[in-house]
C-alpha atoms as a printed R data frame, in Angstrom:
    type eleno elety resid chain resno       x       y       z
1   ATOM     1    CA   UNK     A     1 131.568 109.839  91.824
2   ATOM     2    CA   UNK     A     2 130.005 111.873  94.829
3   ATOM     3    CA   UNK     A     3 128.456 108.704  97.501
4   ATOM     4    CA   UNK     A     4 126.832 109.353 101.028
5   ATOM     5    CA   UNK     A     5 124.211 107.905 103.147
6   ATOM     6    CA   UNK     A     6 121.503 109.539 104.741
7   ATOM     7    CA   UNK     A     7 119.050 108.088 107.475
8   ATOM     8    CA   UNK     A     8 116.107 109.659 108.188
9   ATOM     9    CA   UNK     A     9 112.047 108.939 107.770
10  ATOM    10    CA   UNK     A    10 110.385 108.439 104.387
11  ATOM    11    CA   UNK     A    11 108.377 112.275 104.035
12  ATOM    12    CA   UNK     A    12 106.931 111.354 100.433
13  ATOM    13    CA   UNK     A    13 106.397 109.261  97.694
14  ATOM    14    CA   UNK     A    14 105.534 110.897  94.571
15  ATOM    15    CA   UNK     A    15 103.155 109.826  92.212
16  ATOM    16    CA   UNK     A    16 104.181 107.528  89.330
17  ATOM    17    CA   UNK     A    17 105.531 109.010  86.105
18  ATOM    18    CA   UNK     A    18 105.555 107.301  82.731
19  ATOM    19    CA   UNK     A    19 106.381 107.641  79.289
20  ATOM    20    CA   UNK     A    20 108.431 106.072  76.489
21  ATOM    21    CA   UNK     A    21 112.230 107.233  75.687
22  ATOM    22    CA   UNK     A    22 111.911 109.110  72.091
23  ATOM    23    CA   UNK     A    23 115.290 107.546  71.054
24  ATOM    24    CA   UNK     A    24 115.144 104.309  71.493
25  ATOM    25    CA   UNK     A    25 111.279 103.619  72.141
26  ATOM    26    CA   UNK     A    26 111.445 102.262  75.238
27  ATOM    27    CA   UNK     A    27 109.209 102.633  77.937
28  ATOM    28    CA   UNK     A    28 110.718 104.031  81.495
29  ATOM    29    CA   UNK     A    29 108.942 104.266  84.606
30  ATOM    30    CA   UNK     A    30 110.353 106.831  87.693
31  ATOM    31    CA   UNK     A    31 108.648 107.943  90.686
32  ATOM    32    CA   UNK     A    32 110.449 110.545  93.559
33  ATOM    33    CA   UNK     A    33 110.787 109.690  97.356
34  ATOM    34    CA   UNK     A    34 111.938 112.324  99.764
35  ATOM    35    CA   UNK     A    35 114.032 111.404 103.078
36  ATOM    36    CA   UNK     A    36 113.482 114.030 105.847
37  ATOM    37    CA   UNK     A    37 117.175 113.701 108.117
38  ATOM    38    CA   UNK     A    38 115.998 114.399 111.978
39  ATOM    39    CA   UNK     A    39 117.647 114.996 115.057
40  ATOM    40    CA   UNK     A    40 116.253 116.062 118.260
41  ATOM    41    CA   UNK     A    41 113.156 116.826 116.588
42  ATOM    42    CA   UNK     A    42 114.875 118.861 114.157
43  ATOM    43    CA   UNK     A    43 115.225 118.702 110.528
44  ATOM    44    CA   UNK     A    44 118.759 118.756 109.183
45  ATOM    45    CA   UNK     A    45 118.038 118.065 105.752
46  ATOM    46    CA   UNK     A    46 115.831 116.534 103.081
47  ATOM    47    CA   UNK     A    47 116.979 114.551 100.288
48  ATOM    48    CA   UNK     A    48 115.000 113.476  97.255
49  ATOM    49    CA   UNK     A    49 115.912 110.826  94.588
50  ATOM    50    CA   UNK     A    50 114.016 108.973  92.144
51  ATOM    51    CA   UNK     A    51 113.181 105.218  91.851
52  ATOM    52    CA   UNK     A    52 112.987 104.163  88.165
53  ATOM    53    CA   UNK     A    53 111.464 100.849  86.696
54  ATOM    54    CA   UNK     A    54 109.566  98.157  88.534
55  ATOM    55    CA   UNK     A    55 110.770 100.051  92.101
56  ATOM    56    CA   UNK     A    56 108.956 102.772  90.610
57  ATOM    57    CA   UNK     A    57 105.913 101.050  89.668
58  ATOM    58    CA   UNK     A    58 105.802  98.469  93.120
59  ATOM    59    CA   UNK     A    59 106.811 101.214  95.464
60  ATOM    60    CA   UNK     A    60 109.600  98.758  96.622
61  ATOM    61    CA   UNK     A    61 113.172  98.996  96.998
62  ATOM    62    CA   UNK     A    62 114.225  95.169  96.168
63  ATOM    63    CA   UNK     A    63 111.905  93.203  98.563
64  ATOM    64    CA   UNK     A    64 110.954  95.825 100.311
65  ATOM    65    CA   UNK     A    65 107.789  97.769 100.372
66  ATOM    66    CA   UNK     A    66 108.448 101.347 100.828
67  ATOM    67    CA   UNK     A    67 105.820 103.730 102.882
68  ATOM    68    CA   UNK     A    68 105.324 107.198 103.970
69  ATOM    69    CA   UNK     A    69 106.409 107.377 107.604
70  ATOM    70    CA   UNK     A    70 109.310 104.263 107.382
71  ATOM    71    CA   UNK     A    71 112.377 104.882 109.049
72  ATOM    72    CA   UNK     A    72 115.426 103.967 106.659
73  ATOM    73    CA   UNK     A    73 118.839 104.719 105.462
74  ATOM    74    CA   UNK     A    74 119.515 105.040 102.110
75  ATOM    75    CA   UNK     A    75 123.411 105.196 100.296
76  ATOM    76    CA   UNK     A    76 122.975 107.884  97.505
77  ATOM    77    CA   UNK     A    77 125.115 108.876  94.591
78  ATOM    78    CA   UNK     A    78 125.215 111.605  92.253
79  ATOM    79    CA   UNK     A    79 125.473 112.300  88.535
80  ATOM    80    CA   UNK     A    80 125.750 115.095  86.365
81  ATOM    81    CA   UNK     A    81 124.309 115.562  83.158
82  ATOM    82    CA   UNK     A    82 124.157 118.477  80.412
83  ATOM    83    CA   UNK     A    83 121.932 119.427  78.606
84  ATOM    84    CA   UNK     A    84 122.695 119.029  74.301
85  ATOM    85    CA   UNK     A    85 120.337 121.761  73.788
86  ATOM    86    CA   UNK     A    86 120.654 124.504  76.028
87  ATOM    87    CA   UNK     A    87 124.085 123.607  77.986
88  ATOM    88    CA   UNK     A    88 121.960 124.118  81.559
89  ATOM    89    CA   UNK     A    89 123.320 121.225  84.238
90  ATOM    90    CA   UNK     A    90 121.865 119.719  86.658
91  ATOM    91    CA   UNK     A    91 122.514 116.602  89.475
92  ATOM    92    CA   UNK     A    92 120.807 113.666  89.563
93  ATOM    93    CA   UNK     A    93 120.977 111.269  92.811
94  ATOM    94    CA   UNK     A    94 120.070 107.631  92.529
95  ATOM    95    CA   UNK     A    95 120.058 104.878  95.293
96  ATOM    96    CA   UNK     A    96 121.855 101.915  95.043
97  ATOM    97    CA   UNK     A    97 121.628 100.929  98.684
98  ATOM    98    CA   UNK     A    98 118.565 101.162 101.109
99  ATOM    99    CA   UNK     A    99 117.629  99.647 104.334
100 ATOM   100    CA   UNK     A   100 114.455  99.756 107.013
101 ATOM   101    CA   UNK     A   101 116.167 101.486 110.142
């Protein structure tokens, strides 16, 4: 498993997307924040990831209300999937640790 931490300001919070898994008819909730890493005025980098469930749907990460503009550091990891239909991949990154900086 692929783990790093990035610090950086909270750029955007994307709108809330919902639905209901076709499989197993449960209902999943996921909405995208993007971390803009900065140094001497400079962007180095922008990470996005998504926050699923009631994160998604509070805009919180645990007791923490997240906003545009915060200052944080979040640890990131990464996941593959593949696709059973057309064999494409792609990464997924999820948080499992964030803080206000």
């Amino acid at each position: 498993m692929v783990n790093f931490e990035i610090t950086g300001v909270i750029s955007q919070i994307g709108p809330l997307r919902e639905g209901v898994n076709s499989e197993s008819g449960k209902p999943w909730a996921r909405r995208t924040v993007v971390i803009n890493q900065t140094e001497a005025d400079r962007e180095l980098a922008s990470v996005s990831f998504d926050l699923r469930g009631d994160r998604a749907l509070e805009v919180k990460w645990k007791d923490l209300p997240l906003v545009e503009g915060m200052h944080v550091s979040a640890q990131l990891g990464c996941h593959t999937h593949q696709s059973a239909k057309t064999g494409a991949w792609w990464n997924e990154l999820y948080c499992f640790a964030l803080q206000r900086c």
